[in-house]
């Protein structure tokens, strides 16, 4: 018995130059905010950008960006619609606002389905918003998307950093490229993350201060781009990633 | 025409596997189509035919047989087994179409008829897969 979908997945990314999975292990550290804002910043710099939300049990990039009223087109597969210049793909097109209570193997199957049927147009960057944890979705993305690179997010919390180290070990063991680590929600001077992660052999990209006004910008790409969060992220990626 | 993407996957997989096994001739291919995905067989066949015309090598339509696999669901909470076709009457066209694109979305819209749980297993009839490829070396 053969699963034919596995043979077309890499072909679906043949027109995508760089694929970045935004991950970090722990929940609540700002992965989705980083992924969505990163996509917005890249699109602002006129890069052809896609955003794929693979957090099937807790999708949120559509809320962050304010995506509503668009739906993929069917053209020899499904073509993600554009939102604010970003080709946007999410399971929410099919689940609506309903919860999706999926077990691990079903998440895997749904990821394979989405990757096999989604036809990305020519892109400079595809940003993938990863769910928390180092379970099926991370392993599937590594297994199925051969050129994927990881951008890891953490916070000054030792709890988040300990989880990040575990994910980093898995990525290192599997030989996956890690672009670097981003410290989010910084509240004190200096960077605890930079010193803590010094010995891990992964570039420290920079820190983003805790942005108390970020919540007010949710749902509006224009407002999101004006936040301190986006400004700091933009500066970091412009210096270290582009 | 989302069926096209799946038809393309089937054709590419058969040709790849036949190449791996050094098959000079592909005699018969059996493709199973899970009922849950509600693939339109006419559209699926049309897509495969077109893809094969563009370069099917040793594979042609008459060698491919399709069989629909009845979808059975099993509740993980109370153990109830039921047919997806029995749940269809409770689904709207939009719900059913969403399941067509991503079959796991069934967990959003379908509930166990006995206990009402969304925690069920798709024991058969999920998607599209290749049951076997027969050929000569």
PDB file of C-alpha atoms in Angstrom, chain B residues 74-82 87 110-120:
ATOM      1  CA  UNK B  74     -14.874   3.977  15.122  1.00  0.00           C
ATOM      2  CA  UNK B  75     -15.489   6.005  18.260  1.00  0.00           C
ATOM      3  CA  UNK B  76     -12.494   5.994  20.615  1.00  0.00           C
ATOM      4  CA  UNK B  77     -14.735   6.791  23.588  1.00  0.00           C
ATOM      5  CA  UNK B  78     -17.606   4.271  23.318  1.00  0.00           C
ATOM      6  CA  UNK B  79     -16.311   1.904  20.609  1.00  0.00           C
ATOM      7  CA  UNK B  80     -19.236   2.460  18.236  1.00  0.00           C
ATOM      8  CA  UNK B  81     -18.553   1.623  14.563  1.00  0.00           C
ATOM      9  CA  UNK B  82     -20.519   3.455  11.901  1.00  0.00           C
ATOM     10  CA  UNK B  87     -23.354  10.849   8.934  1.00  0.00           C
ATOM     11  CA  UNK B 110     -18.933  14.523  12.365  1.00  0.00           C
ATOM     12  CA  UNK B 111     -19.896  13.142  15.776  1.00  0.00           C
ATOM     13  CA  UNK B 112     -20.287   9.605  17.101  1.00  0.00           C
ATOM     14  CA  UNK B 113     -23.961   8.715  16.638  1.00  0.00           C
ATOM     15  CA  UNK B 114     -24.042   6.952  20.015  1.00  0.00           C
ATOM     16  CA  UNK B 115     -22.122   9.235  22.427  1.00  0.00           C
ATOM     17  CA  UNK B 116     -21.610  12.426  20.405  1.00  0.00           C
ATOM     18  CA  UNK B 117     -17.793  12.406  20.651  1.00  0.00           C
ATOM     19  CA  UNK B 118     -15.536  13.917  17.954  1.00  0.00           C
ATOM     20  CA  UNK B 119     -12.788  11.511  19.072  1.00  0.00           C
ATOM     21  CA  UNK B 120     -13.081   8.758  16.487  1.00  0.00           C
TER      22      UNK B 120
END
